[in-house]
Tab-separated table of C-alpha atoms and ligand atoms in Angstrom:
chain	number	residue	atom	x	y	z
A	1	UNK	CA	-34.626	71.233	89.827
A	2	UNK	CA	-38.459	71.209	90.195
A	3	UNK	CA	-39.850	69.287	92.669
A	4	UNK	CA	-42.814	70.905	93.243
A	5	UNK	CA	-46.090	71.772	91.513
A	6	UNK	CA	-47.181	75.354	91.687
A	7	UNK	CA	-50.825	76.396	91.496
A	8	UNK	CA	-51.113	80.064	90.974
A	9	UNK	CA	-54.444	80.905	92.811
A	10	UNK	CA	-56.333	83.452	90.250
A	11	UNK	CA	-58.101	84.588	93.139
A	12	UNK	CA	-55.569	87.390	93.566
A	13	UNK	CA	-55.215	88.073	89.980
A	14	UNK	CA	-56.780	91.024	88.270
A	15	UNK	CA	-60.411	89.850	86.919
A	16	UNK	CA	-60.584	92.593	84.618
A	17	UNK	CA	-57.865	91.266	82.782
A	18	UNK	CA	-57.803	87.195	83.505
A	19	UNK	CA	-56.665	85.984	80.250
A	20	UNK	CA	-53.438	88.135	80.545
A	21	UNK	CA	-52.936	87.227	84.452
A	22	UNK	CA	-53.337	83.461	83.036
A	23	UNK	CA	-50.867	83.901	80.132
A	24	UNK	CA	-48.100	85.920	82.334
A	25	UNK	CA	-48.119	83.072	85.055
A	26	UNK	CA	-47.568	80.429	82.071
A	27	UNK	CA	-44.714	82.643	81.030
A	28	UNK	CA	-43.381	82.634	84.016
A	29	UNK	CA	-43.567	78.676	84.376
A	30	UNK	CA	-46.702	77.784	85.928
A	31	UNK	CA	-48.223	74.769	84.572
A	32	UNK	CA	-51.177	74.750	86.463
A	33	UNK	CA	-53.921	77.788	87.781
A	34	UNK	CA	-56.042	77.116	90.909
A	35	UNK	CA	-59.561	78.330	90.649
A	36	UNK	CA	-61.193	79.141	93.978
A	37	UNK	CA	-64.814	78.490	93.968
A	38	UNK	CA	-66.976	79.695	96.941
A	39	UNK	CA	-70.588	79.916	97.221
A	40	UNK	CA	-71.258	82.093	99.997
A	41	UNK	CA	-72.454	79.165	102.146
A	42	UNK	CA	-69.707	77.303	102.780
A	43	UNK	CA	-67.394	80.111	103.382
A	44	UNK	CA	-68.505	83.493	103.894
A	45	UNK	CA	-67.678	84.660	100.190
A	46	UNK	CA	-68.822	84.259	96.495
A	47	UNK	CA	-66.109	84.002	93.772
A	48	UNK	CA	-65.956	82.059	90.444
A	49	UNK	CA	-68.411	79.555	88.998
A	50	UNK	CA	-68.933	77.539	85.998
A	51	UNK	CA	-68.871	80.104	83.104
A	52	UNK	CA	-65.778	81.323	84.161
A	53	UNK	CA	-64.030	77.693	84.034
A	54	UNK	CA	-65.678	77.294	80.879
A	55	UNK	CA	-64.051	80.430	79.317
A	56	UNK	CA	-60.439	79.533	81.130
A	57	UNK	CA	-60.814	76.290	79.401
A	58	UNK	CA	-60.663	78.158	75.657
A	59	UNK	CA	-58.041	80.488	76.777
A	60	UNK	CA	-55.449	78.302	77.983
A	61	UNK	CA	-53.886	74.891	78.197
A	62	UNK	CA	-52.735	75.325	81.700
A	63	UNK	CA	-54.056	72.370	84.113
A	64	UNK	CA	-57.109	73.832	85.584
A	65	UNK	CA	-56.906	72.909	89.179
A	66	UNK	CA	-60.169	73.838	90.788
A	67	UNK	CA	-61.080	74.088	94.502
A	68	UNK	CA	-64.816	73.500	95.252
A	69	UNK	CA	-65.393	75.530	98.510
A	70	UNK	CA	-69.027	74.961	98.139
A	71	UNK	CA	-72.158	73.054	99.898
A	72	UNK	CA	-73.552	70.068	98.519
A	73	UNK	CA	-70.500	69.484	95.983
A	74	UNK	CA	-72.121	66.348	94.453
A	75	UNK	CA	-74.666	68.903	92.471
A	76	UNK	CA	-71.860	70.593	90.852
A	77	UNK	CA	-69.421	67.788	89.874
A	78	UNK	CA	-70.823	67.385	86.458
A	79	UNK	CA	-70.936	71.080	85.396
A	80	UNK	CA	-67.593	71.706	86.411
A	81	UNK	CA	-66.239	68.682	85.142
A	82	UNK	CA	-68.039	69.498	81.648
A	83	UNK	CA	-66.607	73.202	81.382
A	84	UNK	CA	-63.274	71.852	81.459
A	85	UNK	CA	-61.915	71.472	85.149
A	86	UNK	CA	-58.936	68.987	85.090
A	87	UNK	CA	-58.625	68.535	88.890
A	88	UNK	CA	-61.639	68.822	91.237
A	89	UNK	CA	-60.907	69.256	94.759
A	90	UNK	CA	-63.932	69.219	97.191
A	91	UNK	CA	-64.101	69.556	100.898
A	92	UNK	CA	-64.711	66.497	103.527
A	93	UNK	CA	-66.590	69.004	105.761
A	94	UNK	CA	-68.907	69.598	102.889
A	95	UNK	CA	-70.289	65.730	103.334
A	96	UNK	CA	-72.661	64.558	105.787
A	97	UNK	CA	-70.943	61.095	105.665
A	98	UNK	CA	-68.714	58.542	104.348
A	99	UNK	CA	-71.180	57.567	101.624
A	100	UNK	CA	-71.319	60.828	100.019
A	101	UNK	CA	-67.816	61.610	100.145
A	102	UNK	CA	-67.307	58.312	98.382
A	103	UNK	CA	-70.312	58.989	95.947
A	104	UNK	CA	-68.518	62.760	95.280
A	105	UNK	CA	-65.176	60.997	94.573
A	106	UNK	CA	-66.527	58.427	92.089
A	107	UNK	CA	-68.489	61.037	90.504
A	108	UNK	CA	-65.352	63.308	89.904
A	109	UNK	CA	-63.515	60.218	88.671
A	110	UNK	CA	-66.333	58.859	85.973
A	111	UNK	CA	-65.590	62.366	83.936
A	112	UNK	CA	-61.971	61.124	83.800
A	113	UNK	CA	-60.362	63.905	85.661
A	114	UNK	CA	-58.618	63.765	89.100
A	115	UNK	CA	-60.168	63.882	92.362
A	116	UNK	CA	-59.019	65.843	95.199
A	117	UNK	CA	-60.223	66.277	98.903
A	118	UNK	CA	-59.442	68.833	101.260
A	119	UNK	CA	-59.584	69.446	104.740
A	120	UNK	CA	-60.141	72.869	106.801
A	121	UNK	CA	-57.445	73.939	109.623
A	122	UNK	CA	-59.357	72.537	112.340
A	123	UNK	CA	-60.021	69.050	110.685
A	124	UNK	CA	-57.971	66.108	111.822
A	125	UNK	CA	-56.490	64.534	108.994
A	126	UNK	CA	-57.441	61.444	110.293
A	127	UNK	CA	-61.119	62.314	108.889
A	128	UNK	CA	-60.037	61.387	105.431
A	129	UNK	CA	-57.397	58.591	105.898
A	130	UNK	CA	-59.824	56.261	104.607
A	131	UNK	CA	-60.050	58.238	101.458
A	132	UNK	CA	-56.299	58.186	100.578
A	133	UNK	CA	-56.130	55.195	98.256
A	134	UNK	CA	-59.379	56.370	95.993
A	135	UNK	CA	-57.934	60.161	95.450
A	136	UNK	CA	-55.365	61.812	93.390
A	137	UNK	CA	-54.629	64.927	95.613
A	138	UNK	CA	-55.142	65.887	99.122
A	139	UNK	CA	-55.559	69.452	99.719
A	140	UNK	CA	-54.256	70.656	103.335
A	141	UNK	CA	-55.384	74.397	104.167
A	142	UNK	CA	-53.467	76.305	106.178
A	143	UNK	CA	-55.930	79.221	106.579
A	144	UNK	CA	-59.426	79.235	106.998
A	145	UNK	CA	-60.785	79.053	103.344
A	146	UNK	CA	-62.648	82.158	102.153
A	147	UNK	CA	-60.205	84.885	101.235
A	148	UNK	CA	-56.792	85.380	99.885
A	149	UNK	CA	-53.855	87.133	101.975
A	150	UNK	CA	-54.512	85.604	105.033
A	151	UNK	CA	-51.285	84.540	107.702
A	152	UNK	CA	-50.279	80.711	107.247
A	153	UNK	CA	-50.943	78.513	110.146
A	154	UNK	CA	-47.965	76.613	111.031
A	155	UNK	CA	-50.033	73.987	113.094
A	156	UNK	CA	-51.970	72.938	109.809
A	157	UNK	CA	-48.837	72.216	108.127
A	158	UNK	CA	-48.095	69.536	110.698
A	159	UNK	CA	-50.677	67.441	109.031
A	160	UNK	CA	-48.632	67.055	105.908
A	161	UNK	CA	-46.333	64.044	107.129
A	162	UNK	CA	-49.207	62.397	108.868
A	163	UNK	CA	-51.019	62.410	105.400
A	164	UNK	CA	-48.021	61.372	103.596
A	165	UNK	CA	-47.326	58.241	105.884
A	166	UNK	CA	-50.986	56.978	105.182
A	167	UNK	CA	-51.206	57.929	101.704
A	168	UNK	CA	-50.180	56.003	98.529
A	169	UNK	CA	-47.089	57.474	96.889
A	170	UNK	CA	-48.409	58.674	93.681
A	171	UNK	CA	-50.910	60.993	96.003
A	172	UNK	CA	-50.188	64.849	95.381
A	173	UNK	CA	-50.255	66.758	98.661
A	174	UNK	CA	-51.069	70.301	97.925
A	175	UNK	CA	-50.805	73.006	100.709
A	176	UNK	CA	-52.961	76.428	100.185
A	177	UNK	CA	-53.256	79.543	102.297
A	178	UNK	CA	-50.500	81.994	103.384
A	179	UNK	CA	-47.929	80.237	101.009
A	180	UNK	CA	-44.710	82.273	100.314
A	181	UNK	CA	-40.796	81.627	99.915
A	182	UNK	CA	-40.755	80.804	103.555
A	183	UNK	CA	-43.717	79.066	104.454
A	184	UNK	CA	-43.541	77.210	100.993
A	185	UNK	CA	-39.926	75.682	102.118
A	186	UNK	CA	-41.725	74.492	105.264
A	187	UNK	CA	-44.434	72.616	103.315
A	188	UNK	CA	-42.031	71.116	100.979
A	189	UNK	CA	-39.547	69.774	103.888
A	190	UNK	CA	-42.763	68.491	105.212
A	191	UNK	CA	-43.502	66.785	102.345
A	192	UNK	CA	-45.994	68.931	99.815
A	193	UNK	CA	-45.685	68.018	96.486
A	194	UNK	CA	-47.867	71.018	95.346
A	195	UNK	CA	-47.936	74.905	96.607
A	196	UNK	CA	-51.054	76.990	96.253
A	197	UNK	CA	-50.032	80.704	96.189
A	198	UNK	CA	-52.287	83.788	95.388
A	199	UNK	CA	-51.131	87.055	97.064
A	200	UNK	CA	-47.517	85.756	96.676
A	201	UNK	CA	-47.375	85.541	92.870
A	202	UNK	CA	-49.972	88.075	91.876
A	203	UNK	CA	-49.212	90.659	94.433
A	204	UNK	CA	-45.258	90.661	93.351
A	205	UNK	CA	-43.797	92.442	90.395
A	206	UNK	CA	-41.952	89.807	88.804
A	207	UNK	CA	-44.233	86.196	88.788
A	208	UNK	CA	-41.244	84.376	87.281
A	209	UNK	CA	-39.163	85.363	90.329
A	210	UNK	CA	-41.891	84.609	92.620
A	211	UNK	CA	-42.669	81.313	90.989
A	212	UNK	CA	-38.996	80.204	90.960
A	213	UNK	CA	-38.554	81.235	94.621
A	214	UNK	CA	-41.240	78.677	95.321
A	215	UNK	CA	-39.743	75.565	93.620
B	1	DX5	C1	-58.664	80.616	100.463
B	1	DX5	C2	-58.273	80.120	98.856
B	1	DX5	C3	-56.696	80.128	98.320
B	1	DX5	C4	-56.210	81.710	98.385
B	1	DX5	C5	-54.781	81.525	98.927
B	1	DX5	O1	-59.544	80.072	100.613
B	1	DX5	O2	-58.518	78.919	98.932
B	1	DX5	O3	-56.564	79.054	97.462
B	1	DX5	O4	-56.318	81.967	96.766
B	1	DX5	O5	-54.469	82.964	98.850
B	1	DX5	P1	-53.040	83.109	99.093
B	1	DX5	O6	-52.116	82.682	98.700
B	1	DX5	O7	-52.778	84.581	99.286
B	1	DX5	O8	-53.273	82.809	100.638
B	2	ZN	ZN1	-57.742	77.217	96.892
Protein backbone atom coordinates (compact mmCIF):
# COMPACT_ATOMS: atom_id res chain seq x y z
CA UNK A 1 0.00 0.00 0.00
CA UNK A 2 1.24 3.47 -0.82
CA UNK A 3 1.79 5.34 2.40
CA UNK A 4 4.27 7.93 1.22
CA UNK A 5 4.32 10.48 -1.61
CA UNK A 6 7.34 10.14 -3.87
CA UNK A 7 8.66 13.28 -5.50
CA UNK A 8 11.39 12.55 -8.08
CA UNK A 9 13.84 15.46 -8.22
CA UNK A 10 14.41 16.46 -11.84
CA UNK A 11 17.76 17.94 -10.82
CA UNK A 12 19.21 14.52 -11.64
CA UNK A 13 17.24 14.14 -14.88
CA UNK A 14 18.66 14.64 -18.36
CA UNK A 15 17.75 18.31 -18.96
CA UNK A 16 18.10 17.90 -22.73
CA UNK A 17 15.23 15.39 -22.56
CA UNK A 18 13.22 16.89 -19.74
CA UNK A 19 9.79 16.20 -21.21
CA UNK A 20 10.62 12.52 -21.72
CA UNK A 21 12.17 12.30 -18.27
CA UNK A 22 8.96 13.61 -16.71
CA UNK A 23 6.69 11.32 -18.69
CA UNK A 24 8.92 8.40 -17.69
CA UNK A 25 8.57 9.00 -13.95
CA UNK A 26 4.83 9.48 -14.42
CA UNK A 27 4.59 6.11 -16.18
CA UNK A 28 6.69 4.70 -13.34
CA UNK A 29 4.04 5.80 -10.84
CA UNK A 30 5.08 9.29 -9.70
CA UNK A 31 2.33 11.80 -8.95
CA UNK A 32 4.66 14.67 -8.11
CA UNK A 33 7.90 16.05 -9.50
CA UNK A 34 10.34 17.99 -7.35
CA UNK A 35 11.80 21.11 -8.94
CA UNK A 36 14.94 22.49 -7.30
CA UNK A 37 15.25 26.24 -7.80
CA UNK A 38 18.71 27.59 -6.83
CA UNK A 39 19.92 31.17 -7.17
CA UNK A 40 23.70 30.99 -6.65
CA UNK A 41 23.32 33.07 -3.44
CA UNK A 42 21.32 31.07 -0.92
CA UNK A 43 23.16 28.02 -2.24
CA UNK A 44 26.35 27.85 -4.32
CA UNK A 45 24.61 26.56 -7.46
CA UNK A 46 22.24 27.86 -10.13
CA UNK A 47 19.56 25.62 -11.60
CA UNK A 48 15.98 26.14 -12.73
CA UNK A 49 13.87 29.30 -12.95
CA UNK A 50 10.35 30.49 -13.73
CA UNK A 51 10.36 29.83 -17.53
CA UNK A 52 11.13 26.15 -16.98
CA UNK A 53 8.29 25.78 -14.46
CA UNK A 54 5.97 27.45 -16.98
CA UNK A 55 6.93 24.97 -19.70
CA UNK A 56 6.64 22.02 -17.34
CA UNK A 57 3.12 23.09 -16.42
CA UNK A 58 2.12 22.82 -20.08
CA UNK A 59 3.86 19.48 -20.49
CA UNK A 60 2.48 17.57 -17.49
CA UNK A 61 -0.36 17.26 -15.02
CA UNK A 62 1.99 16.02 -12.29
CA UNK A 63 2.05 18.11 -9.11
CA UNK A 64 4.87 20.64 -9.44
CA UNK A 65 6.56 20.43 -6.03
CA UNK A 66 8.82 23.46 -6.18
CA UNK A 67 11.69 23.86 -3.71
CA UNK A 68 12.98 27.42 -3.58
CA UNK A 69 16.59 27.58 -2.42
CA UNK A 70 16.77 31.31 -2.95
CA UNK A 71 17.26 34.57 -1.09
CA UNK A 72 14.35 37.02 -0.90
CA UNK A 73 11.71 34.34 -1.55
CA UNK A 74 8.93 36.93 -1.18
CA UNK A 75 9.96 38.49 -4.52
CA UNK A 76 9.50 35.28 -6.45
CA UNK A 77 6.31 33.76 -5.04
CA UNK A 78 4.05 35.45 -7.57
CA UNK A 79 6.10 34.55 -10.69
CA UNK A 80 6.44 30.91 -9.63
CA UNK A 81 2.78 30.66 -8.65
CA UNK A 82 1.66 32.19 -11.96
CA UNK A 83 4.01 29.82 -13.81
CA UNK A 84 2.08 26.91 -12.33
CA UNK A 85 3.82 25.71 -9.18
CA UNK A 86 1.38 23.63 -7.10
CA UNK A 87 3.53 23.64 -3.97
CA UNK A 88 6.02 26.38 -3.11
CA UNK A 89 8.50 25.51 -0.38
CA UNK A 90 10.91 28.18 0.85
CA UNK A 91 13.68 28.18 3.45
CA UNK A 92 13.18 29.68 6.89
CA UNK A 93 16.89 30.63 6.81
CA UNK A 94 16.17 32.95 3.86
CA UNK A 95 13.92 35.15 6.03
CA UNK A 96 15.33 37.70 8.46
CA UNK A 97 12.48 37.48 10.95
CA UNK A 98 9.17 35.87 11.82
CA UNK A 99 7.12 38.60 10.11
CA UNK A 100 8.89 37.82 6.84
CA UNK A 101 8.22 34.10 7.22
CA UNK A 102 4.54 34.75 7.84
CA UNK A 103 4.39 37.15 4.89
CA UNK A 104 5.89 34.54 2.55
CA UNK A 105 3.47 31.85 3.75
CA UNK A 106 0.41 34.05 3.31
CA UNK A 107 1.60 35.21 -0.10
CA UNK A 108 1.95 31.60 -1.27
CA UNK A 109 -1.49 30.75 0.09
CA UNK A 110 -3.05 33.80 -1.59
CA UNK A 111 -2.52 32.00 -4.92
CA UNK A 112 -4.51 29.01 -3.70
CA UNK A 113 -1.48 26.69 -3.70
CA UNK A 114 0.27 24.74 -0.95
CA UNK A 115 2.88 26.43 1.24
CA UNK A 116 5.94 24.54 2.44
CA UNK A 117 8.72 25.58 4.81
CA UNK A 118 12.16 23.98 4.79
CA UNK A 119 15.06 23.72 7.22
CA UNK A 120 18.71 23.13 6.40
CA UNK A 121 20.75 20.49 8.30
CA UNK A 122 22.08 22.92 10.93
CA UNK A 123 18.71 24.54 11.69
CA UNK A 124 16.93 23.47 14.87
CA UNK A 125 13.38 22.28 14.15
CA UNK A 126 12.07 24.45 17.01
CA UNK A 127 12.72 27.41 14.69
CA UNK A 128 9.65 26.46 12.65
CA UNK A 129 7.27 25.16 15.34
CA UNK A 130 5.29 28.41 15.39
CA UNK A 131 4.52 28.08 11.65
CA UNK A 132 3.34 24.46 11.70
CA UNK A 133 -0.36 25.40 12.07
CA UNK A 134 -0.19 27.61 8.94
CA UNK A 135 1.83 25.51 6.47
CA UNK A 136 0.86 22.52 4.35
CA UNK A 137 4.30 20.90 4.17
CA UNK A 138 7.59 20.84 6.05
CA UNK A 139 10.71 19.90 4.14
CA UNK A 140 13.51 18.47 6.26
CA UNK A 141 16.83 18.65 4.40
CA UNK A 142 19.07 15.65 5.00
CA UNK A 143 21.94 17.12 2.95
CA UNK A 144 23.26 20.67 2.66
CA UNK A 145 21.10 22.15 -0.09
CA UNK A 146 22.83 22.86 -3.39
CA UNK A 147 23.60 19.60 -5.13
CA UNK A 148 22.14 16.19 -5.87
CA UNK A 149 23.97 12.95 -5.13
CA UNK A 150 25.21 13.73 -1.59
CA UNK A 151 25.19 11.33 1.36
CA UNK A 152 22.20 11.21 3.71
CA UNK A 153 22.80 12.86 7.11
CA UNK A 154 21.20 10.54 9.66
CA UNK A 155 21.12 13.09 12.48
CA UNK A 156 18.88 15.37 10.43
CA UNK A 157 16.25 12.64 10.09
CA UNK A 158 15.79 12.73 13.88
CA UNK A 159 14.06 16.07 13.40
CA UNK A 160 11.14 14.29 11.74
CA UNK A 161 9.48 13.00 14.95
CA UNK A 162 10.07 16.33 16.69
CA UNK A 163 8.23 18.11 13.89
CA UNK A 164 5.53 15.48 13.73
CA UNK A 165 4.81 15.84 17.46
CA UNK A 166 4.22 19.54 17.05
CA UNK A 167 2.41 19.62 13.70
CA UNK A 168 -1.27 19.24 12.85
CA UNK A 169 -1.93 15.79 11.42
CA UNK A 170 -2.52 16.94 7.85
CA UNK A 171 0.90 18.61 7.47
CA UNK A 172 3.04 16.70 4.96
CA UNK A 173 6.51 15.91 6.28
CA UNK A 174 8.90 15.65 3.37
CA UNK A 175 12.56 14.63 3.41
CA UNK A 176 15.09 15.65 0.77
CA UNK A 177 18.69 14.59 0.26
CA UNK A 178 20.40 11.24 -0.06
CA UNK A 179 17.16 9.27 -0.19
CA UNK A 180 17.36 5.68 -1.40
CA UNK A 181 15.52 2.48 -0.46
CA UNK A 182 17.44 2.19 2.85
CA UNK A 183 17.42 5.82 4.00
CA UNK A 184 13.84 6.21 2.76
CA UNK A 185 12.80 3.39 5.07
CA UNK A 186 14.43 5.13 8.04
CA UNK A 187 12.58 8.37 7.23
CA UNK A 188 9.24 6.60 6.85
CA UNK A 189 9.68 4.83 10.17
CA UNK A 190 10.38 8.21 11.79
CA UNK A 191 7.15 9.62 10.35
CA UNK A 192 7.96 11.12 6.93
CA UNK A 193 5.01 11.22 4.53
CA UNK A 194 6.87 12.37 1.41
CA UNK A 195 10.28 11.44 0.04
CA UNK A 196 12.24 13.43 -2.54
CA UNK A 197 14.71 11.37 -4.53
CA UNK A 198 16.88 12.58 -7.38
CA UNK A 199 19.96 10.51 -8.11
CA UNK A 200 18.40 7.32 -6.71
CA UNK A 201 15.53 7.42 -9.23
CA UNK A 202 17.12 9.14 -12.22
CA UNK A 203 20.38 7.26 -11.75
CA UNK A 204 18.64 3.89 -11.90
CA UNK A 205 17.99 1.77 -14.99
CA UNK A 206 14.41 1.13 -13.96
CA UNK A 207 12.49 4.15 -12.66
CA UNK A 208 9.43 2.05 -11.77
CA UNK A 209 11.42 -0.34 -9.64
CA UNK A 210 13.25 2.56 -7.95
CA UNK A 211 10.00 4.38 -7.12
CA UNK A 212 8.33 1.21 -5.89
CA UNK A 213 11.28 0.45 -3.64
CA UNK A 214 10.62 3.76 -1.85
CA UNK A 215 6.92 3.16 -1.19
C1 LIG B 1 19.48 19.39 -2.99
C2 LIG B 1 18.11 19.32 -3.55
C3 LIG B 1 17.58 17.95 -3.70
C4 LIG B 1 18.37 17.07 -4.61
C5 LIG B 1 18.30 15.69 -4.04
O1 LIG B 1 19.78 20.70 -2.69
O2 LIG B 1 17.18 20.04 -2.76
O3 LIG B 1 16.21 17.94 -4.07
O4 LIG B 1 17.91 17.04 -5.94
O5 LIG B 1 19.14 14.87 -4.73
P1 LIG B 1 19.49 13.41 -4.22
O6 LIG B 1 18.22 12.67 -4.10
O7 LIG B 1 20.39 12.89 -5.29
O8 LIG B 1 20.19 13.58 -2.89
ZN1 LIG C 1 15.01 19.77 -3.21
